[in-house]
């Protein structure tokens, strides 16, 4: 690997460690079950450890090895029926199966909060992997663009809601990592063509994603479409190309159904639909609040999701002009991409800088990516319209795409490294300021939670913050070193791209 390639990999890893350090700090700093639905996710794992797969209507298990569950429900509150149900049982079991061994080991200790911390750290580590994969995905979208991978990873690492949700005992971390892996595999299939290895890896990643959350179906569809396009390109003649495309589609689809289909069939039998959403809404007393077109055109709904994603670590915490932040990010994106399009048009090339020569994902790839993004937005809006909550985490799958485009836009600025530092620095400063407000939220009677003490001692929190600080300093040093090297001479990759 070339030297600058090693620096890119190091930068992506450091960005991942920066995000993990912040998430680990919050996982230790916040009380157990602080995040919405944490207890239900944790109880799913405990039920698995008892040797069975939970159902929606199951009560939270009162197990002597995990007394924190019973302590958190004693005395029961006015929402006891909802609090005691394992309503996340509609999710496939992969996250909980991966988490179970660490939860079991932590349950062997006398510290009853340690199993919940183990779950949180698995979620945080998975989210950190997703941050690194976002950087690699950007490198596939824009090959030959030095610094894009690191920039995309850094921009993903400082998204406030990514860090906040990554600190909870949720399944969002594994889902984010596997959804981003689907995007990465799709881009590689489109850019590098079909091979047995890429087809197998795409099939396995897609199957794992569907074993984590049903919402990953849009990412799986992107893998299927990309495999079909890659197979079509490799065929000679209409009939062979069509046969190869059909074979690639069948290979991915069969693997997904074989690995995860049983769970969705189980949901169909138990709840009437593969996802069980209608059953859940009825059981939780939720009703449709709008039609899909109304939800898609409601400014307040989209504003809440996007400002919550990029402007807040928690919807109950005050934000510092999140609309200005979103407008600034949109302005950066528009300015950089317009300059890129203008430059490529003058050179007779495309946005990726190499797609016309076979180095990018090409027009079909961009169509697939646009369809993926549209499907994520429509899926989130449909969930809200049917009675679900407008949670920013439903847009997590879009973050790698937005980060890649922002990184590409920043590469067009006169001082791209400085521009990256400003954009990422503003987001990081906003996030750290809001993290400092968590103490007020923990003690706020209007935001009741079963506990008000940290999950881990101050020493552990300090170690996590130190990791984040060292990783952040490492990213800064790499970016500064790259800037200095570029001042001493032209970048041959940039000059040729």
Short mmCIF file of C-alpha atoms in Angstrom, two decimals, residues 120-408:
data_model
loop_
_atom_site.label_atom_id
_atom_site.label_comp_id
_atom_site.label_asym_id
_atom_site.label_seq_id
_atom_site.Cartn_x
_atom_site.Cartn_y
_atom_site.Cartn_z
CA UNK A 120 -23.61 -0.21 25.63
CA UNK A 121 -19.97 -0.73 24.73
CA UNK A 122 -20.88 -3.31 22.08
CA UNK A 123 -23.23 -0.76 20.55
CA UNK A 124 -20.55 1.95 20.76
CA UNK A 125 -17.88 -0.25 19.20
CA UNK A 126 -20.23 -1.18 16.36
CA UNK A 127 -21.05 2.47 15.74
CA UNK A 128 -17.33 3.22 15.67
CA UNK A 129 -16.86 0.53 13.03
CA UNK A 130 -19.62 2.22 11.06
CA UNK A 131 -17.69 5.50 11.22
CA UNK A 132 -14.62 3.82 9.71
CA UNK A 133 -16.73 2.15 7.02
CA UNK A 134 -18.23 5.53 6.13
CA UNK A 135 -14.72 6.75 5.34
CA UNK A 136 -13.97 3.72 3.17
CA UNK A 137 -17.30 4.18 1.40
CA UNK A 138 -16.38 7.78 0.51
CA UNK A 139 -13.07 6.55 -0.93
CA UNK A 140 -14.99 4.16 -3.21
CA UNK A 141 -17.38 6.88 -4.33
CA UNK A 142 -14.57 9.29 -5.16
CA UNK A 143 -11.47 7.24 -6.04
CA UNK A 144 -8.22 9.13 -6.39
CA UNK A 145 -9.42 11.95 -4.15
CA UNK A 146 -6.79 12.17 -1.46
CA UNK A 147 -8.17 12.98 1.98
CA UNK A 148 -11.81 12.23 1.20
CA UNK A 149 -11.87 9.03 3.27
CA UNK A 150 -10.48 10.72 6.38
CA UNK A 151 -12.72 13.75 5.95
CA UNK A 152 -15.84 11.59 5.60
CA UNK A 153 -14.92 9.51 8.65
CA UNK A 154 -14.27 12.64 10.73
CA UNK A 155 -17.53 14.26 9.62
CA UNK A 156 -19.40 11.09 10.57
CA UNK A 157 -17.62 10.84 13.92
CA UNK A 158 -18.84 14.28 15.03
CA UNK A 159 -22.53 13.85 14.16
CA UNK A 160 -24.08 14.48 17.60
CA UNK A 161 -26.95 11.99 17.44
CA UNK A 162 -24.67 9.24 16.14
CA UNK A 163 -22.49 9.64 19.23
CA UNK A 164 -25.44 9.91 21.62
CA UNK A 165 -27.34 6.86 20.38
CA UNK A 166 -24.09 4.92 20.13
CA UNK A 167 -23.79 5.27 23.91
CA UNK A 168 -27.06 3.47 24.64
CA UNK A 169 -27.88 -0.23 24.98
CA UNK A 170 -29.53 -0.25 21.56
CA UNK A 171 -29.14 -2.17 18.32
CA UNK A 172 -28.55 1.00 16.27
CA UNK A 173 -24.76 0.60 16.29
CA UNK A 174 -24.68 -2.82 14.60
CA UNK A 175 -27.44 -1.71 12.24
CA UNK A 176 -25.48 1.41 11.26
CA UNK A 177 -22.27 -0.56 10.73
CA UNK A 178 -23.95 -3.22 8.58
CA UNK A 179 -26.01 -0.72 6.58
CA UNK A 180 -22.84 1.23 5.83
CA UNK A 181 -21.09 -2.03 4.95
CA UNK A 182 -23.87 -2.68 2.43
CA UNK A 183 -23.19 0.72 0.84
CA UNK A 184 -19.46 -0.03 0.75
CA UNK A 185 -19.98 -3.42 -0.88
CA UNK A 186 -22.39 -1.88 -3.38
CA UNK A 187 -19.88 0.79 -4.34
CA UNK A 188 -17.12 -1.78 -4.75
CA UNK A 189 -19.30 -3.97 -6.97
CA UNK A 190 -20.15 -0.99 -9.15
CA UNK A 191 -16.62 0.37 -9.28
CA UNK A 192 -14.53 -2.79 -9.48
CA UNK A 193 -16.96 -5.18 -11.13
CA UNK A 194 -18.36 -8.56 -10.24
CA UNK A 195 -16.17 -11.27 -8.73
CA UNK A 196 -16.89 -14.35 -6.66
CA UNK A 197 -15.35 -12.75 -3.57
CA UNK A 198 -17.32 -9.53 -3.86
CA UNK A 199 -20.55 -11.40 -4.54
CA UNK A 200 -20.06 -13.64 -1.50
CA UNK A 201 -19.14 -10.73 0.77
CA UNK A 202 -22.11 -8.71 -0.50
CA UNK A 203 -24.47 -11.61 0.14
CA UNK A 204 -23.18 -12.19 3.67
CA UNK A 205 -23.21 -8.50 4.61
CA UNK A 206 -26.76 -8.13 3.27
CA UNK A 207 -27.90 -11.18 5.22
CA UNK A 208 -26.28 -9.88 8.42
CA UNK A 209 -27.91 -6.48 7.94
CA UNK A 210 -31.36 -8.04 7.62
CA UNK A 211 -30.63 -10.06 10.76
CA UNK A 212 -30.26 -6.80 12.69
CA UNK A 213 -33.15 -4.53 11.68
CA UNK A 214 -35.93 -4.72 9.10
CA UNK A 215 -35.14 -1.15 8.04
CA UNK A 216 -31.90 -2.48 6.51
CA UNK A 217 -33.99 -3.76 3.61
CA UNK A 218 -33.28 -0.57 1.64
CA UNK A 219 -29.51 -1.17 1.96
CA UNK A 220 -29.97 -4.80 0.97
CA UNK A 221 -31.90 -3.65 -2.10
CA UNK A 222 -28.92 -1.44 -3.00
CA UNK A 223 -26.61 -4.48 -2.81
CA UNK A 224 -28.95 -6.53 -5.01
CA UNK A 225 -29.21 -3.75 -7.58
CA UNK A 226 -25.45 -3.15 -7.58
CA UNK A 227 -24.71 -6.85 -8.00
CA UNK A 228 -27.14 -7.01 -10.91
CA UNK A 229 -25.57 -3.98 -12.61
CA UNK A 230 -22.05 -5.32 -12.08
CA UNK A 231 -23.07 -8.71 -13.47
CA UNK A 232 -24.77 -7.10 -16.46
CA UNK A 233 -21.63 -5.11 -17.28
CA UNK A 234 -19.51 -8.25 -17.20
CA UNK A 235 -21.70 -10.18 -19.62
CA UNK A 236 -20.95 -10.30 -23.35
CA UNK A 237 -24.15 -10.02 -25.30
CA UNK A 238 -27.69 -9.37 -24.16
CA UNK A 239 -28.62 -12.91 -23.11
CA UNK A 240 -25.41 -13.69 -21.17
CA UNK A 241 -25.57 -10.30 -19.43
CA UNK A 242 -29.19 -10.85 -18.42
CA UNK A 243 -28.40 -14.35 -17.16
CA UNK A 244 -25.48 -13.14 -15.07
CA UNK A 245 -27.55 -10.29 -13.62
CA UNK A 246 -30.35 -12.67 -12.69
CA UNK A 247 -27.84 -15.08 -11.15
CA UNK A 248 -26.22 -12.36 -9.04
CA UNK A 249 -29.63 -11.15 -7.86
CA UNK A 250 -30.65 -14.70 -6.98
CA UNK A 251 -27.40 -15.33 -5.10
CA UNK A 252 -27.82 -12.29 -2.83
CA UNK A 253 -31.56 -12.78 -2.36
CA UNK A 254 -31.26 -16.49 -1.56
CA UNK A 255 -28.56 -15.86 1.04
CA UNK A 256 -30.63 -13.16 2.75
CA UNK A 257 -33.74 -15.35 2.85
CA UNK A 258 -31.80 -18.40 4.05
CA UNK A 259 -30.11 -16.50 6.90
CA UNK A 260 -32.81 -14.11 8.12
CA UNK A 261 -36.07 -15.17 6.44
CA UNK A 262 -37.07 -17.48 9.29
CA UNK A 263 -37.36 -14.57 11.71
CA UNK A 264 -39.63 -12.51 9.48
CA UNK A 265 -41.77 -15.59 8.89
CA UNK A 266 -41.98 -15.94 12.66
CA UNK A 267 -43.16 -12.32 12.91
CA UNK A 268 -45.73 -13.05 10.20
CA UNK A 269 -47.13 -15.95 12.22
CA UNK A 270 -47.08 -14.13 15.57
CA UNK A 271 -48.04 -10.60 14.60
CA UNK A 272 -49.62 -10.75 11.17
CA UNK A 273 -46.87 -9.00 9.17
CA UNK A 274 -43.14 -9.64 8.64
CA UNK A 275 -42.18 -6.51 10.60
CA UNK A 276 -45.02 -6.59 13.15
CA UNK A 277 -45.42 -2.81 12.99
CA UNK A 278 -49.22 -2.80 12.89
CA UNK A 279 -49.40 -5.14 15.88
CA UNK A 280 -46.95 -2.96 17.80
CA UNK A 281 -48.80 0.29 17.08
CA UNK A 282 -52.08 -1.22 18.20
CA UNK A 283 -50.57 -2.76 21.36
CA UNK A 284 -48.90 0.54 22.31
CA UNK A 285 -52.02 2.57 21.62
CA UNK A 286 -50.58 4.50 18.68
CA UNK A 287 -52.62 5.63 15.72
CA UNK A 288 -51.88 7.18 12.32
CA UNK A 289 -51.12 10.90 12.57
CA UNK A 290 -50.92 11.71 8.86
CA UNK A 291 -50.88 10.27 5.38
CA UNK A 292 -47.53 9.53 3.77
CA UNK A 293 -47.74 12.59 1.44
CA UNK A 294 -48.58 14.78 4.44
CA UNK A 295 -45.62 13.45 6.42
CA UNK A 296 -43.30 13.89 3.45
CA UNK A 297 -44.32 17.53 3.06
CA UNK A 298 -44.44 18.52 6.73
CA UNK A 299 -41.64 20.99 7.35
CA UNK A 300 -41.72 20.55 11.13
CA UNK A 301 -41.30 16.78 10.81
CA UNK A 302 -38.25 16.99 8.54
CA UNK A 303 -36.83 19.84 10.61
CA UNK A 304 -37.06 17.81 13.79
CA UNK A 305 -35.32 14.82 12.26
CA UNK A 306 -32.47 16.72 10.61
CA UNK A 307 -31.89 19.17 13.46
CA UNK A 308 -32.03 16.28 15.90
CA UNK A 309 -29.51 14.36 13.81
CA UNK A 310 -26.92 17.08 13.23
CA UNK A 311 -27.78 19.57 15.95
CA UNK A 312 -28.54 17.70 19.16
CA UNK A 313 -27.43 14.80 21.32
CA UNK A 314 -30.92 14.58 22.82
CA UNK A 315 -34.28 15.96 21.71
CA UNK A 316 -34.98 17.32 25.20
CA UNK A 317 -31.79 19.34 25.33
CA UNK A 318 -31.72 22.89 23.96
CA UNK A 319 -29.87 23.34 20.73
CA UNK A 320 -27.76 26.24 19.57
CA UNK A 321 -29.44 27.48 16.38
CA UNK A 322 -29.59 24.06 14.69
CA UNK A 323 -31.19 25.63 11.63
CA UNK A 324 -28.09 27.75 11.10
CA UNK A 325 -25.91 24.65 11.36
CA UNK A 326 -27.98 22.80 8.76
CA UNK A 327 -27.97 25.85 6.49
CA UNK A 328 -24.18 26.07 6.83
CA UNK A 329 -23.71 22.40 5.95
CA UNK A 330 -26.06 22.75 2.99
CA UNK A 331 -24.16 25.84 1.79
CA UNK A 332 -20.82 24.00 2.03
CA UNK A 333 -22.26 21.05 0.14
CA UNK A 334 -23.82 23.18 -2.59
CA UNK A 335 -20.79 25.41 -3.09
CA UNK A 336 -18.27 22.57 -3.24
CA UNK A 337 -20.32 20.32 -5.50
CA UNK A 338 -21.17 23.15 -7.90
CA UNK A 339 -17.48 23.96 -8.25
CA UNK A 340 -16.72 20.25 -8.75
CA UNK A 341 -19.39 19.88 -11.44
CA UNK A 342 -18.15 23.01 -13.23
CA UNK A 343 -14.54 21.82 -13.18
CA UNK A 344 -15.41 18.32 -14.36
CA UNK A 345 -17.63 19.70 -17.12
CA UNK A 346 -14.72 21.76 -18.43
CA UNK A 347 -12.52 18.65 -18.39
CA UNK A 348 -15.17 16.45 -19.97
CA UNK A 349 -15.32 14.27 -16.86
CA UNK A 350 -17.93 13.39 -14.24
CA UNK A 351 -18.34 14.22 -10.56
CA UNK A 352 -16.42 11.21 -9.34
CA UNK A 353 -13.40 12.28 -11.31
CA UNK A 354 -12.89 8.87 -12.86
CA UNK A 355 -16.23 7.21 -13.47
CA UNK A 356 -16.09 7.83 -17.19
CA UNK A 357 -12.82 5.90 -17.25
CA UNK A 358 -14.22 3.06 -15.14
CA UNK A 359 -12.86 4.31 -11.83
CA UNK A 360 -16.13 5.41 -10.18
CA UNK A 361 -19.56 3.90 -9.61
CA UNK A 362 -20.88 5.45 -12.85
CA UNK A 363 -24.37 6.83 -13.62
CA UNK A 364 -26.20 3.57 -12.70
CA UNK A 365 -24.45 3.65 -9.33
CA UNK A 366 -25.57 7.19 -8.63
CA UNK A 367 -29.12 6.24 -9.57
CA UNK A 368 -28.99 3.33 -7.11
CA UNK A 369 -27.57 5.60 -4.40
CA UNK A 370 -30.25 8.23 -5.01
CA UNK A 371 -32.92 5.54 -4.82
CA UNK A 372 -31.44 4.29 -1.56
CA UNK A 373 -31.56 7.77 -0.02
CA UNK A 374 -35.12 8.34 -1.19
CA UNK A 375 -36.20 4.98 0.22
CA UNK A 376 -34.71 5.81 3.64
CA UNK A 377 -36.57 9.13 3.76
CA UNK A 378 -39.85 7.56 2.64
CA UNK A 379 -39.49 4.69 5.13
CA UNK A 380 -38.94 7.08 8.04
CA UNK A 381 -41.87 9.24 6.96
CA UNK A 382 -44.16 6.21 6.62
CA UNK A 383 -43.22 5.04 10.12
CA UNK A 384 -44.03 8.48 11.51
CA UNK A 385 -47.30 8.73 9.57
CA UNK A 386 -48.44 5.35 10.92
CA UNK A 387 -47.90 6.49 14.51
CA UNK A 388 -44.18 5.97 15.16
CA UNK A 389 -41.90 8.53 16.76
CA UNK A 390 -39.90 10.98 14.62
CA UNK A 391 -36.53 9.76 15.89
CA UNK A 392 -33.40 11.16 14.16
CA UNK A 393 -31.81 7.71 14.28
CA UNK A 394 -34.13 6.61 11.48
CA UNK A 395 -31.95 8.73 9.17
CA UNK A 396 -28.64 7.20 10.29
CA UNK A 397 -28.37 5.27 7.02
CA UNK A 398 -28.09 8.59 5.16
CA UNK A 399 -25.14 9.86 7.21
CA UNK A 400 -22.39 8.03 5.23
CA UNK A 401 -23.78 9.46 1.99
CA UNK A 402 -24.00 12.99 3.39
CA UNK A 403 -20.51 12.72 4.88
CA UNK A 404 -19.05 11.49 1.58
CA UNK A 405 -20.65 14.34 -0.35
CA UNK A 406 -19.54 16.90 2.24
CA UNK A 407 -15.99 15.53 2.15
CA UNK A 408 -16.00 15.71 -1.65
#
